[in-house]
Amino acid sequence: MEKLTICLLLFLFSLSLFSSIADGGSIGINYGRVANNLPSASKVIALLKSQGIERVKVYDTDPAVLKALSGSDIKVTVNLPNELLYNAAKRQSFAYSWVQKNVAAYYPSTQIESIAVGNEVFVDPHNMTRFLVPAMKNIHQALVKYNFHDKIKISSPVALSALQNSYPSSSGSFRSELVEPVIKPMLDFLRQTGSYLMVNCYPFFAYESNSDVIPLDYALFRENPGVVDAGNGLRYFSLFDAQIDAVFAALSALKYDDIKMAVTETGWPSKGDDTEIGASVDNAASYNGNLVRRILTGGGTPLRPREDLTVFLFALFNENIKPGPTSERNFGLFYPNEEKVYDIPLTREGLKHYVDRSPVAGNQRMQKGNAPGQTWCVASGEAGKNNLQAALDYACGEGGADCRSIQPGSTCYNPNTLEAHASFAFNSYYQKKGRAMGSCYFGGAAYIVHQQPKYGNCELPTEE
């Protein structure tokens, strides 16, 4: 009976781990409107539906947009702008009125799922930080009044500049001057209301400022040898994952490991000034296309491998009157005439035939004796025995890997270790999938290498 219980628990663990790999996270998009040439709201909603977008985030509560979203089945995040934080914090009556006018008037026909109270408040030059948490609490009380509080979550997008340390990821920490006045009270509020932290994350800006030390492939989710975090021993294959884990580490340092996260902004510009290194159509297509694949094929970050992410791309359109450098006006996936700036998938269905066709893609680092572009997928000994076993079971079962060679008496049974057997199974799955990006992940239990691995007398094959 005890054996049966253990087997059942392992089976359920395997299902829970790999349902995320099968189902993946969620992709949304930011619908900014700092432009004078955009299509009507009704045309925009039709565009979103034609692209299979199921989530959208807006930066206000424009009635035309919220009405156009009515009946669309698109989930919506609305925003209470920074300039209203003072009133929302100081007057409960203002919060009631705002929720009645901007939420209750449209919900549930317009599927408002969350309210972003402010946006990157800590870097706002008007210094609205002290009003943030009181405003969040008053807006929540207004939701309670309308009995919406169990259905609509409240949070506030924070920029990575809220971190005091972000490299390596394991050293992630929030700025000391923010911790007691606002970070902890906000996290307490998120915990009490069952909400999540909203984070804006832009690897482009880190790469642009440090292109001499950050490999472009690492920033664009292309295949690369990875970077090992000396603090936690985890290997990172993308700057995005490293940045997100820095926030998770900062949460952990304050003992808020239970707080989940949504990435409310991330993207890459298709055009920039001469000084904006890396801004190009090819790089934007690579970043956003590979990010979509990374999120929709499932699995979390190396630090939280079982936690899928909801990610909002920035942005739907190029916005022609945004201030700042050229890149600020060129983050859009679409031109205002609704033509694509570049073609990437935004749904699981679209991913089936997607290949990153940018010029540098596939230009893998060559090892002596290997043909160009050859890569293998191996198990990470740092993933832990339970994770590796569940991943091995999935690969040899539902995943369809050819695991005959690691059965007792077969050519690759020895060495009879979990890591060796898992590596063989992971590599079989990876090669069967055409070495597609995302097919060597297994919830963080695997990574790609560029030199043919050998376990005992067994070399991992290059292709199925």
Short mmCIF file of N, CA and C in Angstrom, two decimals, residues 88-224:
data_model
loop_
_atom_site.label_atom_id
_atom_site.label_comp_id
_atom_site.label_asym_id
_atom_site.label_seq_id
_atom_site.Cartn_x
_atom_site.Cartn_y
_atom_site.Cartn_z
N ALA A 88 -6.59 59.15 -4.97
CA ALA A 88 -7.03 57.80 -4.59
C ALA A 88 -6.55 57.42 -3.20
N ALA A 89 -5.38 57.94 -2.82
CA ALA A 89 -4.82 57.64 -1.50
C ALA A 89 -5.49 58.44 -0.39
N LYS A 90 -5.83 59.68 -0.70
CA LYS A 90 -6.32 60.59 0.33
C LYS A 90 -7.83 60.52 0.54
N ARG A 91 -8.58 60.10 -0.50
CA ARG A 91 -10.04 60.15 -0.40
C ARG A 91 -10.66 58.82 -0.82
N GLN A 92 -11.23 58.11 0.15
CA GLN A 92 -11.91 56.86 -0.18
C GLN A 92 -13.06 57.11 -1.15
N SER A 93 -13.71 58.26 -1.01
CA SER A 93 -14.83 58.59 -1.90
C SER A 93 -14.37 58.68 -3.35
N PHE A 94 -13.14 59.18 -3.56
CA PHE A 94 -12.59 59.23 -4.92
C PHE A 94 -12.39 57.82 -5.46
N ALA A 95 -11.87 56.93 -4.61
CA ALA A 95 -11.64 55.54 -5.04
C ALA A 95 -12.96 54.87 -5.40
N TYR A 96 -14.02 55.09 -4.59
CA TYR A 96 -15.33 54.53 -4.91
C TYR A 96 -15.82 55.05 -6.26
N SER A 97 -15.70 56.33 -6.45
CA SER A 97 -16.18 56.95 -7.69
C SER A 97 -15.39 56.44 -8.90
N TRP A 98 -14.06 56.30 -8.73
CA TRP A 98 -13.23 55.85 -9.85
C TRP A 98 -13.60 54.42 -10.25
N VAL A 99 -13.78 53.54 -9.26
CA VAL A 99 -14.13 52.16 -9.55
C VAL A 99 -15.52 52.08 -10.18
N GLN A 100 -16.46 52.89 -9.68
CA GLN A 100 -17.82 52.87 -10.25
C GLN A 100 -17.79 53.30 -11.72
N LYS A 101 -17.04 54.35 -12.01
CA LYS A 101 -17.04 54.92 -13.36
C LYS A 101 -16.20 54.11 -14.34
N ASN A 102 -15.10 53.52 -13.86
CA ASN A 102 -14.13 52.91 -14.77
C ASN A 102 -14.07 51.39 -14.73
N VAL A 103 -14.73 50.79 -13.74
CA VAL A 103 -14.73 49.33 -13.64
C VAL A 103 -16.16 48.80 -13.64
N ALA A 104 -16.96 49.21 -12.65
CA ALA A 104 -18.32 48.70 -12.52
C ALA A 104 -19.17 49.00 -13.75
N ALA A 105 -18.91 50.11 -14.41
CA ALA A 105 -19.70 50.49 -15.59
C ALA A 105 -19.49 49.55 -16.77
N TYR A 106 -18.42 48.76 -16.75
CA TYR A 106 -18.09 47.90 -17.90
C TYR A 106 -18.05 46.41 -17.54
N TYR A 107 -17.74 46.11 -16.30
CA TYR A 107 -17.56 44.73 -15.87
C TYR A 107 -18.91 44.07 -15.59
N PRO A 108 -19.14 42.80 -15.95
CA PRO A 108 -18.19 41.82 -16.48
C PRO A 108 -18.17 41.69 -18.00
N SER A 109 -19.01 42.43 -18.71
CA SER A 109 -19.03 42.31 -20.17
C SER A 109 -17.64 42.60 -20.75
N THR A 110 -16.98 43.62 -20.20
CA THR A 110 -15.56 43.83 -20.46
C THR A 110 -14.81 43.12 -19.34
N GLN A 111 -14.02 42.13 -19.70
CA GLN A 111 -13.43 41.21 -18.71
C GLN A 111 -12.20 41.81 -18.03
N ILE A 112 -12.43 42.81 -17.19
CA ILE A 112 -11.34 43.41 -16.43
C ILE A 112 -10.86 42.39 -15.40
N GLU A 113 -9.58 42.00 -15.50
CA GLU A 113 -9.04 41.00 -14.56
C GLU A 113 -8.11 41.60 -13.53
N SER A 114 -7.60 42.80 -13.81
CA SER A 114 -6.70 43.42 -12.84
C SER A 114 -6.63 44.93 -13.05
N ILE A 115 -6.22 45.61 -11.99
CA ILE A 115 -6.02 47.06 -12.03
C ILE A 115 -4.57 47.34 -11.66
N ALA A 116 -3.87 48.00 -12.56
CA ALA A 116 -2.51 48.47 -12.27
C ALA A 116 -2.64 49.86 -11.66
N VAL A 117 -2.34 49.95 -10.38
CA VAL A 117 -2.40 51.23 -9.68
C VAL A 117 -1.06 51.92 -9.85
N GLY A 118 -1.03 52.95 -10.68
CA GLY A 118 0.22 53.62 -11.02
C GLY A 118 1.04 52.78 -12.00
N ASN A 119 2.16 53.34 -12.41
CA ASN A 119 3.08 52.63 -13.31
C ASN A 119 4.50 53.12 -13.05
N GLU A 120 5.36 52.19 -12.63
CA GLU A 120 6.76 52.53 -12.32
C GLU A 120 6.83 53.77 -11.43
N VAL A 121 6.06 53.72 -10.36
CA VAL A 121 5.91 54.88 -9.47
C VAL A 121 7.23 55.31 -8.85
N PHE A 122 8.12 54.34 -8.58
CA PHE A 122 9.36 54.67 -7.87
C PHE A 122 10.29 55.54 -8.70
N VAL A 123 10.12 55.54 -10.01
CA VAL A 123 10.99 56.38 -10.86
C VAL A 123 10.24 57.60 -11.38
N ASP A 124 9.01 57.80 -10.94
CA ASP A 124 8.24 58.97 -11.36
C ASP A 124 8.88 60.22 -10.75
N PRO A 125 9.23 61.22 -11.57
CA PRO A 125 9.89 62.42 -11.03
C PRO A 125 9.02 63.23 -10.07
N HIS A 126 7.71 62.96 -10.07
CA HIS A 126 6.82 63.71 -9.18
C HIS A 126 6.75 63.11 -7.77
N ASN A 127 7.50 62.04 -7.53
CA ASN A 127 7.65 61.48 -6.19
C ASN A 127 6.30 61.11 -5.55
N MET A 128 5.61 60.16 -6.18
CA MET A 128 4.29 59.73 -5.70
C MET A 128 4.37 58.46 -4.86
N THR A 129 5.59 58.02 -4.54
CA THR A 129 5.78 56.72 -3.90
C THR A 129 4.96 56.56 -2.63
N ARG A 130 4.92 57.59 -1.79
CA ARG A 130 4.26 57.43 -0.49
C ARG A 130 2.75 57.27 -0.61
N PHE A 131 2.20 57.58 -1.77
CA PHE A 131 0.75 57.45 -1.95
C PHE A 131 0.35 56.11 -2.56
N LEU A 132 1.34 55.31 -2.97
CA LEU A 132 1.04 54.10 -3.73
C LEU A 132 0.21 53.09 -2.94
N VAL A 133 0.72 52.62 -1.80
CA VAL A 133 0.02 51.57 -1.07
C VAL A 133 -1.32 52.06 -0.53
N PRO A 134 -1.42 53.27 0.04
CA PRO A 134 -2.76 53.75 0.45
C PRO A 134 -3.75 53.79 -0.72
N ALA A 135 -3.29 54.16 -1.91
CA ALA A 135 -4.18 54.18 -3.08
C ALA A 135 -4.62 52.75 -3.43
N MET A 136 -3.69 51.80 -3.39
CA MET A 136 -4.03 50.41 -3.68
C MET A 136 -5.08 49.89 -2.69
N LYS A 137 -4.91 50.23 -1.41
CA LYS A 137 -5.86 49.77 -0.40
C LYS A 137 -7.24 50.38 -0.59
N ASN A 138 -7.29 51.67 -0.94
CA ASN A 138 -8.59 52.32 -1.14
C ASN A 138 -9.31 51.79 -2.38
N ILE A 139 -8.55 51.53 -3.43
CA ILE A 139 -9.16 50.95 -4.63
C ILE A 139 -9.68 49.54 -4.31
N HIS A 140 -8.93 48.81 -3.50
CA HIS A 140 -9.40 47.47 -3.11
C HIS A 140 -10.68 47.55 -2.30
N GLN A 141 -10.76 48.51 -1.40
CA GLN A 141 -11.99 48.68 -0.62
C GLN A 141 -13.17 48.99 -1.52
N ALA A 142 -12.92 49.75 -2.57
CA ALA A 142 -14.00 50.04 -3.53
C ALA A 142 -14.42 48.77 -4.26
N LEU A 143 -13.47 47.90 -4.57
CA LEU A 143 -13.82 46.63 -5.21
C LEU A 143 -14.64 45.76 -4.25
N VAL A 144 -14.29 45.81 -2.96
CA VAL A 144 -15.05 45.06 -1.96
C VAL A 144 -16.50 45.55 -1.94
N LYS A 145 -16.68 46.85 -2.04
CA LYS A 145 -18.03 47.44 -2.03
C LYS A 145 -18.88 46.86 -3.16
N TYR A 146 -18.26 46.65 -4.31
CA TYR A 146 -19.00 46.11 -5.47
C TYR A 146 -18.90 44.58 -5.57
N ASN A 147 -18.26 43.98 -4.57
CA ASN A 147 -18.06 42.52 -4.55
C ASN A 147 -17.27 42.04 -5.76
N PHE A 148 -16.29 42.83 -6.18
CA PHE A 148 -15.41 42.46 -7.30
C PHE A 148 -14.05 41.95 -6.81
N HIS A 149 -13.79 42.04 -5.51
CA HIS A 149 -12.44 41.86 -4.99
C HIS A 149 -11.90 40.45 -5.17
N ASP A 150 -12.79 39.46 -5.32
CA ASP A 150 -12.31 38.10 -5.55
C ASP A 150 -12.01 37.83 -7.02
N LYS A 151 -12.45 38.72 -7.88
CA LYS A 151 -12.31 38.49 -9.33
C LYS A 151 -11.31 39.42 -9.98
N ILE A 152 -11.10 40.59 -9.40
CA ILE A 152 -10.20 41.59 -9.99
C ILE A 152 -9.04 41.85 -9.03
N LYS A 153 -7.83 41.62 -9.50
CA LYS A 153 -6.65 41.80 -8.66
C LYS A 153 -6.07 43.20 -8.81
N ILE A 154 -5.41 43.65 -7.76
CA ILE A 154 -4.76 44.96 -7.77
C ILE A 154 -3.27 44.78 -7.55
N SER A 155 -2.48 45.47 -8.36
CA SER A 155 -1.03 45.46 -8.19
C SER A 155 -0.49 46.78 -8.75
N SER A 156 0.83 46.86 -8.89
CA SER A 156 1.45 48.06 -9.45
C SER A 156 2.75 47.68 -10.14
N PRO A 157 2.89 47.98 -11.44
CA PRO A 157 4.11 47.61 -12.16
C PRO A 157 5.34 48.33 -11.61
N VAL A 158 6.39 47.55 -11.32
CA VAL A 158 7.65 48.14 -10.86
C VAL A 158 8.72 47.89 -11.92
N ALA A 159 9.60 48.85 -12.10
CA ALA A 159 10.72 48.71 -13.02
C ALA A 159 11.86 47.98 -12.30
N LEU A 160 12.77 47.41 -13.08
CA LEU A 160 13.92 46.73 -12.47
C LEU A 160 14.82 47.69 -11.71
N SER A 161 14.64 48.98 -11.94
CA SER A 161 15.42 49.97 -11.18
C SER A 161 15.03 49.98 -9.70
N ALA A 162 13.95 49.26 -9.36
CA ALA A 162 13.59 49.12 -7.94
C ALA A 162 14.55 48.20 -7.21
N LEU A 163 15.41 47.50 -7.98
CA LEU A 163 16.39 46.60 -7.37
C LEU A 163 17.68 47.34 -7.07
N GLN A 164 18.25 47.04 -5.94
CA GLN A 164 19.56 47.58 -5.59
C GLN A 164 20.66 46.73 -6.22
N ASN A 165 20.44 45.41 -6.22
CA ASN A 165 21.36 44.47 -6.87
C ASN A 165 20.56 43.56 -7.79
N SER A 166 21.09 43.31 -8.98
CA SER A 166 20.41 42.40 -9.90
C SER A 166 21.38 41.42 -10.55
N TYR A 167 22.67 41.58 -10.32
CA TYR A 167 23.65 40.66 -10.90
C TYR A 167 24.68 40.28 -9.84
N PRO A 168 24.95 38.97 -9.69
CA PRO A 168 24.21 37.88 -10.31
C PRO A 168 22.80 37.78 -9.73
N SER A 169 21.97 37.00 -10.40
CA SER A 169 20.56 36.91 -10.00
C SER A 169 20.39 36.57 -8.53
N SER A 170 21.24 35.69 -8.03
CA SER A 170 21.11 35.23 -6.64
C SER A 170 21.30 36.35 -5.63
N SER A 171 21.91 37.47 -6.05
CA SER A 171 22.13 38.59 -5.14
C SER A 171 21.00 39.61 -5.19
N GLY A 172 19.95 39.29 -5.94
CA GLY A 172 18.85 40.25 -6.12
C GLY A 172 18.31 40.79 -4.81
N SER A 173 18.16 42.12 -4.74
CA SER A 173 17.62 42.76 -3.55
C SER A 173 16.97 44.08 -3.94
N PHE A 174 15.97 44.49 -3.18
CA PHE A 174 15.31 45.76 -3.43
C PHE A 174 16.13 46.91 -2.83
N ARG A 175 15.95 48.09 -3.40
CA ARG A 175 16.65 49.27 -2.90
C ARG A 175 16.31 49.49 -1.44
N SER A 176 17.33 49.66 -0.63
CA SER A 176 17.15 49.70 0.82
C SER A 176 16.21 50.82 1.26
N GLU A 177 16.24 51.96 0.56
CA GLU A 177 15.40 53.09 0.98
C GLU A 177 13.92 52.86 0.67
N LEU A 178 13.62 51.83 -0.15
CA LEU A 178 12.23 51.54 -0.50
C LEU A 178 11.63 50.42 0.34
N VAL A 179 12.48 49.61 0.94
CA VAL A 179 12.00 48.36 1.56
C VAL A 179 10.94 48.61 2.63
N GLU A 180 11.27 49.37 3.65
CA GLU A 180 10.32 49.55 4.76
C GLU A 180 9.16 50.48 4.41
N PRO A 181 9.43 51.62 3.72
CA PRO A 181 8.32 52.53 3.44
C PRO A 181 7.27 51.99 2.47
N VAL A 182 7.69 51.19 1.46
CA VAL A 182 6.71 50.85 0.42
C VAL A 182 6.77 49.40 -0.05
N ILE A 183 7.96 48.81 -0.18
CA ILE A 183 8.04 47.45 -0.74
C ILE A 183 7.34 46.45 0.18
N LYS A 184 7.71 46.42 1.44
CA LYS A 184 7.08 45.46 2.36
C LYS A 184 5.58 45.70 2.51
N PRO A 185 5.14 46.94 2.72
CA PRO A 185 3.68 47.16 2.78
C PRO A 185 2.95 46.72 1.51
N MET A 186 3.56 46.96 0.34
CA MET A 186 2.93 46.53 -0.91
C MET A 186 2.87 45.01 -0.99
N LEU A 187 3.97 44.34 -0.64
CA LEU A 187 3.99 42.88 -0.69
C LEU A 187 3.02 42.27 0.31
N ASP A 188 2.89 42.90 1.48
CA ASP A 188 1.89 42.45 2.46
C ASP A 188 0.49 42.55 1.86
N PHE A 189 0.23 43.66 1.18
CA PHE A 189 -1.08 43.85 0.54
C PHE A 189 -1.33 42.79 -0.53
N LEU A 190 -0.32 42.52 -1.36
CA LEU A 190 -0.47 41.50 -2.40
C LEU A 190 -0.74 40.14 -1.79
N ARG A 191 -0.05 39.84 -0.71
CA ARG A 191 -0.24 38.55 -0.02
C ARG A 191 -1.66 38.45 0.55
N GLN A 192 -2.10 39.51 1.21
CA GLN A 192 -3.42 39.49 1.85
C GLN A 192 -4.55 39.39 0.84
N THR A 193 -4.37 39.95 -0.35
CA THR A 193 -5.44 39.97 -1.35
C THR A 193 -5.28 38.88 -2.41
N GLY A 194 -4.24 38.04 -2.27
CA GLY A 194 -4.03 36.97 -3.24
C GLY A 194 -3.62 37.47 -4.61
N SER A 195 -2.95 38.62 -4.64
CA SER A 195 -2.54 39.20 -5.91
C SER A 195 -1.08 38.83 -6.21
N TYR A 196 -0.49 39.49 -7.17
CA TYR A 196 0.86 39.16 -7.65
C TYR A 196 1.61 40.45 -7.96
N LEU A 197 2.92 40.33 -8.02
CA LEU A 197 3.76 41.49 -8.31
C LEU A 197 3.85 41.69 -9.82
N MET A 198 3.62 42.92 -10.26
CA MET A 198 3.79 43.28 -11.67
C MET A 198 5.19 43.84 -11.87
N VAL A 199 5.91 43.33 -12.87
CA VAL A 199 7.29 43.74 -13.11
C VAL A 199 7.48 44.10 -14.58
N ASN A 200 8.13 45.21 -14.84
CA ASN A 200 8.52 45.60 -16.20
C ASN A 200 9.99 45.26 -16.41
N CYS A 201 10.27 44.47 -17.43
CA CYS A 201 11.60 43.88 -17.60
C CYS A 201 12.07 44.06 -19.04
N TYR A 202 13.19 44.75 -19.24
CA TYR A 202 13.69 45.04 -20.58
C TYR A 202 15.16 44.64 -20.73
N PRO A 203 15.43 43.41 -21.15
CA PRO A 203 16.82 43.02 -21.41
C PRO A 203 17.50 43.93 -22.44
N PHE A 204 16.73 44.55 -23.33
CA PHE A 204 17.33 45.44 -24.34
C PHE A 204 18.17 46.52 -23.68
N PHE A 205 17.66 47.14 -22.63
CA PHE A 205 18.39 48.26 -22.02
C PHE A 205 19.67 47.78 -21.35
N ALA A 206 19.63 46.59 -20.75
CA ALA A 206 20.85 46.04 -20.16
C ALA A 206 21.87 45.72 -21.25
N TYR A 207 21.40 45.13 -22.35
CA TYR A 207 22.32 44.79 -23.45
C TYR A 207 22.89 46.05 -24.08
N GLU A 208 22.04 47.04 -24.33
CA GLU A 208 22.48 48.28 -24.97
C GLU A 208 23.61 48.94 -24.18
N SER A 209 23.50 48.89 -22.86
CA SER A 209 24.51 49.55 -22.01
C SER A 209 25.74 48.68 -21.76
N ASN A 210 25.63 47.38 -22.02
CA ASN A 210 26.73 46.46 -21.69
C ASN A 210 26.99 45.47 -22.81
N SER A 211 26.88 45.92 -24.07
CA SER A 211 27.01 45.00 -25.20
C SER A 211 28.43 44.43 -25.32
N ASP A 212 29.37 45.04 -24.63
CA ASP A 212 30.74 44.52 -24.67
C ASP A 212 30.90 43.28 -23.80
N VAL A 213 29.97 43.07 -22.85
CA VAL A 213 30.10 41.91 -21.96
C VAL A 213 28.90 40.96 -22.03
N ILE A 214 27.76 41.42 -22.55
CA ILE A 214 26.57 40.57 -22.66
C ILE A 214 26.46 40.05 -24.09
N PRO A 215 26.54 38.75 -24.32
CA PRO A 215 26.41 38.21 -25.68
C PRO A 215 25.01 38.46 -26.23
N LEU A 216 24.92 38.82 -27.49
CA LEU A 216 23.63 39.10 -28.11
C LEU A 216 22.73 37.86 -28.09
N ASP A 217 23.30 36.68 -28.35
CA ASP A 217 22.51 35.45 -28.33
C ASP A 217 21.85 35.24 -26.97
N TYR A 218 22.56 35.58 -25.91
CA TYR A 218 22.05 35.44 -24.55
C TYR A 218 20.88 36.39 -24.31
N ALA A 219 20.95 37.58 -24.90
CA ALA A 219 19.88 38.56 -24.73
C ALA A 219 18.65 38.22 -25.57
N LEU A 220 18.85 37.48 -26.68
CA LEU A 220 17.76 37.22 -27.63
C LEU A 220 17.18 35.81 -27.53
N PHE A 221 17.49 35.08 -26.49
CA PHE A 221 16.99 33.70 -26.30
C PHE A 221 17.50 32.74 -27.36
N ARG A 222 18.58 33.09 -28.04
CA ARG A 222 19.16 32.14 -28.99
C ARG A 222 20.03 31.14 -28.23
N GLU A 223 20.36 30.05 -28.89
CA GLU A 223 21.17 29.04 -28.23
C GLU A 223 22.54 29.61 -27.87
N ASN A 224 22.97 29.31 -26.65
CA ASN A 224 24.25 29.82 -26.14
C ASN A 224 24.69 28.91 -25.01
#
